[in-house]
Tab-separated table of C-alpha atoms and ligand atoms in Angstrom:
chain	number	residue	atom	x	y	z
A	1042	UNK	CA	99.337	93.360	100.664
A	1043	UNK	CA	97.911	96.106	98.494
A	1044	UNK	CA	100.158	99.185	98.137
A	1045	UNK	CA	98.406	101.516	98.719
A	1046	UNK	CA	97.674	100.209	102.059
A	1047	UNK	CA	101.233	100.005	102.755
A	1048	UNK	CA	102.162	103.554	101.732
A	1049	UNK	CA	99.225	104.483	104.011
A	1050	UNK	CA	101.102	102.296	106.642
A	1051	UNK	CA	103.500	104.767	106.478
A	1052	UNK	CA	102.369	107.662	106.953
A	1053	UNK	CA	100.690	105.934	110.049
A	1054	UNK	CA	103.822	104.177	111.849
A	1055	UNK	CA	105.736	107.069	114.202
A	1056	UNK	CA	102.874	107.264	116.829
A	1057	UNK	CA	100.078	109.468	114.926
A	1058	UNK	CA	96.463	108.771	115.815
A	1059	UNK	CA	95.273	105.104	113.841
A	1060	UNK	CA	91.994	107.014	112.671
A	1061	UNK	CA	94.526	109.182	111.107
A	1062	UNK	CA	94.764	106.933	108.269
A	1063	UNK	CA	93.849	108.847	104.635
A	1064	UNK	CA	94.761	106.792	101.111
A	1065	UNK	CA	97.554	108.286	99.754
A	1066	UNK	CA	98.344	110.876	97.237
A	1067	UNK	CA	98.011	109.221	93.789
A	1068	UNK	CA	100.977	108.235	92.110
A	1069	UNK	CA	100.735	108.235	87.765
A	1070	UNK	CA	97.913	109.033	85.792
A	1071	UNK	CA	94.125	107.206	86.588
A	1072	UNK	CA	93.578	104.259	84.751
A	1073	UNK	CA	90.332	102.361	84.833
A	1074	UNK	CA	90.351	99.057	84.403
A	1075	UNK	CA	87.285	96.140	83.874
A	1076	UNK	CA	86.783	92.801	84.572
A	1077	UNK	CA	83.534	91.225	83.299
A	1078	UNK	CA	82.795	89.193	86.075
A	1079	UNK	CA	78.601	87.852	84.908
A	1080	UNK	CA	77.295	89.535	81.568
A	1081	UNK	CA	75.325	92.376	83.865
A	1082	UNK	CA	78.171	92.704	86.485
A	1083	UNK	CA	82.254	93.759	86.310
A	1084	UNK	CA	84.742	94.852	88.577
A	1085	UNK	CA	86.629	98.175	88.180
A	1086	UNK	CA	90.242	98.009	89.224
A	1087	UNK	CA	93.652	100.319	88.584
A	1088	UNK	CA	96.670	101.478	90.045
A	1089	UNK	CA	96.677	103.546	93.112
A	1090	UNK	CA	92.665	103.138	93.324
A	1091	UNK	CA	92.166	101.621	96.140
A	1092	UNK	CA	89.284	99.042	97.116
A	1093	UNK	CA	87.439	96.880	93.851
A	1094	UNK	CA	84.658	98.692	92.856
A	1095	UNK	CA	81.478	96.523	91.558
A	1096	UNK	CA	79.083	97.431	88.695
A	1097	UNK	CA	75.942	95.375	88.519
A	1098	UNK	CA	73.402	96.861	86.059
A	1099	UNK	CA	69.441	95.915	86.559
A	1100	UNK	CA	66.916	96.709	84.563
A	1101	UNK	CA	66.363	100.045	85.803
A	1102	UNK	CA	70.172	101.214	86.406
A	1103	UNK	CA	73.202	100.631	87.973
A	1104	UNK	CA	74.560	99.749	91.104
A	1105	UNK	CA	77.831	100.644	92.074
A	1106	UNK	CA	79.777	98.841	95.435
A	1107	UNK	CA	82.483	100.825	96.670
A	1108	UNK	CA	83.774	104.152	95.374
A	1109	UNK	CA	87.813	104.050	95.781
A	1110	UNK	CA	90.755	106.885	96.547
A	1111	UNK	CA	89.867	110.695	96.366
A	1112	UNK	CA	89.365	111.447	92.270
A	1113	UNK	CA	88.568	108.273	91.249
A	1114	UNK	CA	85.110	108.711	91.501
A	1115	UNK	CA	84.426	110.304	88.625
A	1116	UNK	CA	86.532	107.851	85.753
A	1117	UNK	CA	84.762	104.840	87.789
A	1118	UNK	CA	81.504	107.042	86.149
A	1119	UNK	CA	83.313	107.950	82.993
A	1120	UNK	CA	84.102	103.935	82.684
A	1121	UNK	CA	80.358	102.770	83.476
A	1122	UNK	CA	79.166	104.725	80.632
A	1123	UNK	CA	81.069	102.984	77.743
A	1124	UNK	CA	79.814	100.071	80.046
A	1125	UNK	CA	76.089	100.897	79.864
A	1126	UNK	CA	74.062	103.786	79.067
A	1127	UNK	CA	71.666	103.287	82.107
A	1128	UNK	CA	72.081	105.943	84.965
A	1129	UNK	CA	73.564	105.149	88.160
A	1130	UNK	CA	70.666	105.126	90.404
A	1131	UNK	CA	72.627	103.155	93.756
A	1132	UNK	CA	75.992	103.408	95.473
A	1133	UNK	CA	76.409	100.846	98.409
A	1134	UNK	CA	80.015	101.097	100.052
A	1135	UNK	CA	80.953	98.398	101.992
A	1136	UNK	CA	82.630	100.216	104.647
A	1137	UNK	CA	84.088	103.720	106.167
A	1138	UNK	CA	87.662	103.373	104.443
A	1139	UNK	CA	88.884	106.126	102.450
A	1140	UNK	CA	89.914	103.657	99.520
A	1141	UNK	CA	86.678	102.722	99.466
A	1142	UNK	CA	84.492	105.998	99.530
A	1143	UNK	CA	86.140	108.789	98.807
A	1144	UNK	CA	84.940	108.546	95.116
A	1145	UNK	CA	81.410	109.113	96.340
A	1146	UNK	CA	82.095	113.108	96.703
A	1147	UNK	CA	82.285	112.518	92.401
A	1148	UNK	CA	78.575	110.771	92.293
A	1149	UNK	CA	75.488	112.926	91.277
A	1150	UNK	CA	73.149	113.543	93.874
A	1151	UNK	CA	70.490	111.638	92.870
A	1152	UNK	CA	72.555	108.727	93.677
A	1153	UNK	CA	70.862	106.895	96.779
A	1154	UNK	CA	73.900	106.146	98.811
A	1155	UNK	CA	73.380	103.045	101.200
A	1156	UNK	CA	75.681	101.819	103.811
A	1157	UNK	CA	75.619	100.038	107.362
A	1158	UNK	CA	74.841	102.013	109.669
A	1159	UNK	CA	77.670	101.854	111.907
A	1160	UNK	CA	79.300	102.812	109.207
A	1161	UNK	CA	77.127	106.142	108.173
A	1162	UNK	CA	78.591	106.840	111.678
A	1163	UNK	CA	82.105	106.271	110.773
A	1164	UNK	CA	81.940	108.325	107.407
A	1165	UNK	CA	80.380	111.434	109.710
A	1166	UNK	CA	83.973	111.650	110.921
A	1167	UNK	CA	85.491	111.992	107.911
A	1168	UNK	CA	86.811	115.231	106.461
A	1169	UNK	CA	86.260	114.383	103.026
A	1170	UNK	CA	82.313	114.495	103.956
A	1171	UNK	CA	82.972	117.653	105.997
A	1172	UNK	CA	84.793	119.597	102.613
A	1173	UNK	CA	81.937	118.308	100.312
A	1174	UNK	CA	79.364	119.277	102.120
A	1175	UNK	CA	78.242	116.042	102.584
A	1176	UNK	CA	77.907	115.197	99.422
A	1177	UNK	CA	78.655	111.510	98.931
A	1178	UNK	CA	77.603	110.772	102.484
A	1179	UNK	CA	75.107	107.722	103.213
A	1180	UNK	CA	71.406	108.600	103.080
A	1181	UNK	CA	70.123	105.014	103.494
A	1182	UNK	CA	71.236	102.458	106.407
A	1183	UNK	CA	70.680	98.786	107.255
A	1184	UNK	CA	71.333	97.309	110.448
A	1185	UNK	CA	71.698	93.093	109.936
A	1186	UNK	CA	70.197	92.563	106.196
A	1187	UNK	CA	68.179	95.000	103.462
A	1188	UNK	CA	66.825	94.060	100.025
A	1189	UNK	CA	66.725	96.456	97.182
A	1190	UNK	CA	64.998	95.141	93.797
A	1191	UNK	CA	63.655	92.265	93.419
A	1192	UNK	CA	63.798	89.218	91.002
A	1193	UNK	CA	67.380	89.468	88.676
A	1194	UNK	CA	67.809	92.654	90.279
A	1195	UNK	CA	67.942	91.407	93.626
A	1196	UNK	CA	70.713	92.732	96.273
A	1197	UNK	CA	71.000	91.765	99.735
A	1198	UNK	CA	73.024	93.287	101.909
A	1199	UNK	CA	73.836	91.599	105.358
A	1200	UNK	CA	75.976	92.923	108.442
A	1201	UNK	CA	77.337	89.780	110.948
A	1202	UNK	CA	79.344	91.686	113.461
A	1203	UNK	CA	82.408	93.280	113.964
A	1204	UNK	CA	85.917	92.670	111.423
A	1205	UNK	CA	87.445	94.695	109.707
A	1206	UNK	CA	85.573	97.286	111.314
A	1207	UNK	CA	82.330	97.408	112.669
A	1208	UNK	CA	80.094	98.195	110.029
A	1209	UNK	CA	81.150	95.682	106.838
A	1210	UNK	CA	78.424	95.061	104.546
A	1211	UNK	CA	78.908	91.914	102.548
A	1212	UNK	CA	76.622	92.771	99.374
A	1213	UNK	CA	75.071	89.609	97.756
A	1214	UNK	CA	73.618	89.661	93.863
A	1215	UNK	CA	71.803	86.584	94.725
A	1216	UNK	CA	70.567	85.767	91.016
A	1217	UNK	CA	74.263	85.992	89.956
A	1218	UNK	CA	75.172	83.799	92.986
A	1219	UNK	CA	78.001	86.099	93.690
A	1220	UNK	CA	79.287	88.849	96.382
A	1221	UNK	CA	81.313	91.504	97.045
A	1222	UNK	CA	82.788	91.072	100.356
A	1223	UNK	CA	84.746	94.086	101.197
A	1224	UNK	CA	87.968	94.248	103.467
A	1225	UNK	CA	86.485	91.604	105.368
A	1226	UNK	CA	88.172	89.455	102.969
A	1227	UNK	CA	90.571	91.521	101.140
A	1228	UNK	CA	93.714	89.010	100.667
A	1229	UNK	CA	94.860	85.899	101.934
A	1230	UNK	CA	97.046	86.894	104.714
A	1231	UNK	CA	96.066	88.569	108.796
A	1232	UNK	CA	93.426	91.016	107.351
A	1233	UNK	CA	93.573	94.279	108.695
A	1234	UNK	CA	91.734	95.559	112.114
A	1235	UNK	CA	90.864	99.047	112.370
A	1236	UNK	CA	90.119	99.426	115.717
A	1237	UNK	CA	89.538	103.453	115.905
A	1238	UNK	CA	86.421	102.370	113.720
A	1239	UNK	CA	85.304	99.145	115.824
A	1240	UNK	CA	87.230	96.545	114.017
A	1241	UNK	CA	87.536	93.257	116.579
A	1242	UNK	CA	90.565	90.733	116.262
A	1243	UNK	CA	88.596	88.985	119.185
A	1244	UNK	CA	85.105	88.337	116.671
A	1245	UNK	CA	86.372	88.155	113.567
A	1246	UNK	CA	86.687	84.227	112.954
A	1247	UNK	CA	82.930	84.630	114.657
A	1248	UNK	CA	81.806	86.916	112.188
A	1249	UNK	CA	83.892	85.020	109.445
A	1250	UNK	CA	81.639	81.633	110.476
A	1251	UNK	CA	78.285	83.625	110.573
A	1252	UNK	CA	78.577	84.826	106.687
A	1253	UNK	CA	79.892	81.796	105.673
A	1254	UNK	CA	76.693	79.886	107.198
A	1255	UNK	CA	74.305	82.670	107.023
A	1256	UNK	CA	74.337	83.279	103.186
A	1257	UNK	CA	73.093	80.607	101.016
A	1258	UNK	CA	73.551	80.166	97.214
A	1259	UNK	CA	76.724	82.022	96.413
A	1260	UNK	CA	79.957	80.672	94.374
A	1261	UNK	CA	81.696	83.632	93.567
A	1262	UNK	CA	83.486	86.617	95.625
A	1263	UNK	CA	84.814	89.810	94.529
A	1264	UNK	CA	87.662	90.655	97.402
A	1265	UNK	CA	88.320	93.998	98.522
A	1266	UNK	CA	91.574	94.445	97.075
A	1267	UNK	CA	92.370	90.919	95.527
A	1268	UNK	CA	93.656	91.358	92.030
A	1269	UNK	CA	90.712	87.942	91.162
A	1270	UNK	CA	87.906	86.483	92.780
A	1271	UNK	CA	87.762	83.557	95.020
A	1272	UNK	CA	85.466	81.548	96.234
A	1273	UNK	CA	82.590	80.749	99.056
A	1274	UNK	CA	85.185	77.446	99.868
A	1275	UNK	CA	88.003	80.142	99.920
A	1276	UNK	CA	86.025	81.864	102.771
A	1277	UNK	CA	85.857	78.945	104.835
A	1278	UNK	CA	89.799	78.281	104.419
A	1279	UNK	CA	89.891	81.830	105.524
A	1280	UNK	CA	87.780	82.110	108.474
A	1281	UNK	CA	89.628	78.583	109.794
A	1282	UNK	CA	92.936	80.547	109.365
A	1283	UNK	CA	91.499	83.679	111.395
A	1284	UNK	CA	90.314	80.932	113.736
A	1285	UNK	CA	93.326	79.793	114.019
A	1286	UNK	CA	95.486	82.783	114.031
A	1287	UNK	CA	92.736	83.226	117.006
A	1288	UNK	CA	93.467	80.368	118.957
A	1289	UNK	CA	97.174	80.606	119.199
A	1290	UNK	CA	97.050	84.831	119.817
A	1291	UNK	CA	94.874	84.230	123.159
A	1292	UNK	CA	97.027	81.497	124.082
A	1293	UNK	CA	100.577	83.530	123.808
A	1294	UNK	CA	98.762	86.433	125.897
A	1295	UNK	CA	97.580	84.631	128.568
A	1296	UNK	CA	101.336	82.458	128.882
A	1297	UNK	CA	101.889	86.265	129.404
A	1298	UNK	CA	104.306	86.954	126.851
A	1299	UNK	CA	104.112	90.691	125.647
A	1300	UNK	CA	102.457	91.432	122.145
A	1301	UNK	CA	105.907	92.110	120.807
A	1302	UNK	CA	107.550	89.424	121.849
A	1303	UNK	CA	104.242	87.086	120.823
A	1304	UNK	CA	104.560	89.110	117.182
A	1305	UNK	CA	107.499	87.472	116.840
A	1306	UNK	CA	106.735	83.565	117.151
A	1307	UNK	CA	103.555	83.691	114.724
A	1308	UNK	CA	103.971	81.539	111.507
A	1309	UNK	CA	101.200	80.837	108.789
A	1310	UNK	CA	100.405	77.183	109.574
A	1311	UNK	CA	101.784	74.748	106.692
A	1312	UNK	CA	97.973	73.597	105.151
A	1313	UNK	CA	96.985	77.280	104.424
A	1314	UNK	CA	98.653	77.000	100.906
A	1315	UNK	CA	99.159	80.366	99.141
A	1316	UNK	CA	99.084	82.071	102.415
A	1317	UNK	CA	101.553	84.904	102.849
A	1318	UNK	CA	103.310	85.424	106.151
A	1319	UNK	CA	103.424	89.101	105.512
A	1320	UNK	CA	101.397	91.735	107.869
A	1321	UNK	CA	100.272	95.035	106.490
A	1322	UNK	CA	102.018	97.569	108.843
A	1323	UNK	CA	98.908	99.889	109.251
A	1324	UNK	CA	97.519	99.663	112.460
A	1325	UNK	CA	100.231	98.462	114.085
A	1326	UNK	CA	101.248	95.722	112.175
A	1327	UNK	CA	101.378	92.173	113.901
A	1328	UNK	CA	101.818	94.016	117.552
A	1329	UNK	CA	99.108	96.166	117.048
A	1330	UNK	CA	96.650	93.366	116.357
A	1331	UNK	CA	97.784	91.418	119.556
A	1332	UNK	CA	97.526	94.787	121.435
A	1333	UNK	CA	93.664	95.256	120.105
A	1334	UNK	CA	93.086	91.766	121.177
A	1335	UNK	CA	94.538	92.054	124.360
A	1336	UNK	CA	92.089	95.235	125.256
A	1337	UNK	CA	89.198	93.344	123.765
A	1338	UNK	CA	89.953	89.922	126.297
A	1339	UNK	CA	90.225	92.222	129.178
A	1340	UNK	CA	86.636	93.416	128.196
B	200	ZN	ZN1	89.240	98.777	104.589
């Protein structure tokens, strides 16, 4: 699982509040990394950053997904302009988490800022938003799908339920036939739930299955926090495996074994191949996702 997730994990486990959760103080210097994923779109990475960033550049600007840790936001900007001299006109974040927006306190503020909005709801809370003034908060929301440009320039954004938490956006550059999925896919392994900010271990295979058959045309996806792209097949393999992971959960609560004892007895099944068995700690760990679900089935 990503590190910096697990050094947040940290910080969590002991009993303090789950919303608690900030990224973590970053260790060595900033280092910017691109991937040139289509000739008009890349993916920023580096060490201690947080959540993949996407750069798609239309004819008018660019568009930036996802904004990472506190002070990255302005060498993700420092990066775009050896990539292009076009402004940055748009900033879509996938979701609330602070390894995913903190950087947009760093953006000018011209910079339309678009989000779900559940998830302008969940950024409100934040005190990053509250210290900036609200600078980098969300001035544009979508409930279930918005379009911005049109033609090559196209983006579609589209909201299927709760996950990860309950305001992912998956963002889709149709013309590129590729999408930046957020946490909602961020490795292969249990993703994480973050129930303080509506994240459901009871929908997610549901809202898994509706992207997967909702959106059309796309080959390509840029993971939250996966180190290369999969695919749209890759989704499927991982909404069956959240499906799965599903289907035996409910049925080791209601034999009425405890969600510690339960933890203990889960194992990857055999055909998900490069699966890890490994859960992220934060929120809970294994125990805390059977604990969410077992509040959500007694809903
Ligand atoms: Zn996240």
């Amino acid at each position: 699982m990503q590190r910096a997730l697990v050094l947040g994990a940290l910080i969590v486990i002991g009993g303090l509040s789950l919303a608690a959760y900030q990224p973590p103080q970053q260790q060595g210097p900033i280092v910017v990394t691109v991937e040139k994923v289509k000739d008009n779109l890349w993916v920023l990475r580096g060490e201690g950053g947080g959540g993949n960033t996407a750069v798609f550049a239309t004819a008018n600007g660019i568009v930036v997904v996802d904004a990472k840790n506190p002070g990255w936001g302005k060498p993700i900007l420092d990066k775009i302009k050896e990539l292009s001299p076009k402004p940055v006109t748009t900033l879509i974040n996938t979701h609330t988490h602070g390894d995913h927006v903190s950087g947009n306190v760093d953006f000018p503020a011209t910079v339309d800022i678009v989000v779900q909005e559940n998830t302008k709801a969940n950024m409100e809370k934040m005190p990053i938003f509250k210290e900036s003034g609200g600078k980098g908060m969300a001035k544009r929301t979508f409930k279930d799908k918005m379009t911005i440009g049109k033609g090559a320039d196209e983006i579609d954004l589209y909201y299927y339920g709760p996950g990860h938490t309950n305001g992912d956006a998956i963002v889709v550059f149709p013309a590129l036939r590729t999408a930046h999925i957020g946490d909602l896919f961020a490795g292969k392994n249990l993703p994480l739930v973050d129930a303080a900010n509506g994240g459901s271990v009871l929908h997610y295979p549901e809202t898994l299955n509706k992207v997967h058959a909702g959106i059309k045309n796309v080959d390509t996806i840029i993971n939250g926090h996966m180190p290369t792209q999969t695919t749209w097949a890759d989704l499927k393999t991982f909404a069956e495996f959240n499906q799965d992971f599903l289907t035996w959960a409910q049925g080791a609560l209601k034999s009425g074994k405890s969600a510690e004892d339960a933890a203990k007895e889960w194992k990857v099944p055999e055909k998900y191949t490069g699966y890890s068995p490994n859960v992220a700690a934060l929120f809970g760990g294994l125990p805390g996702r059977l604990q969410r679900l077992q509040e959500e089935m007694k809903k």
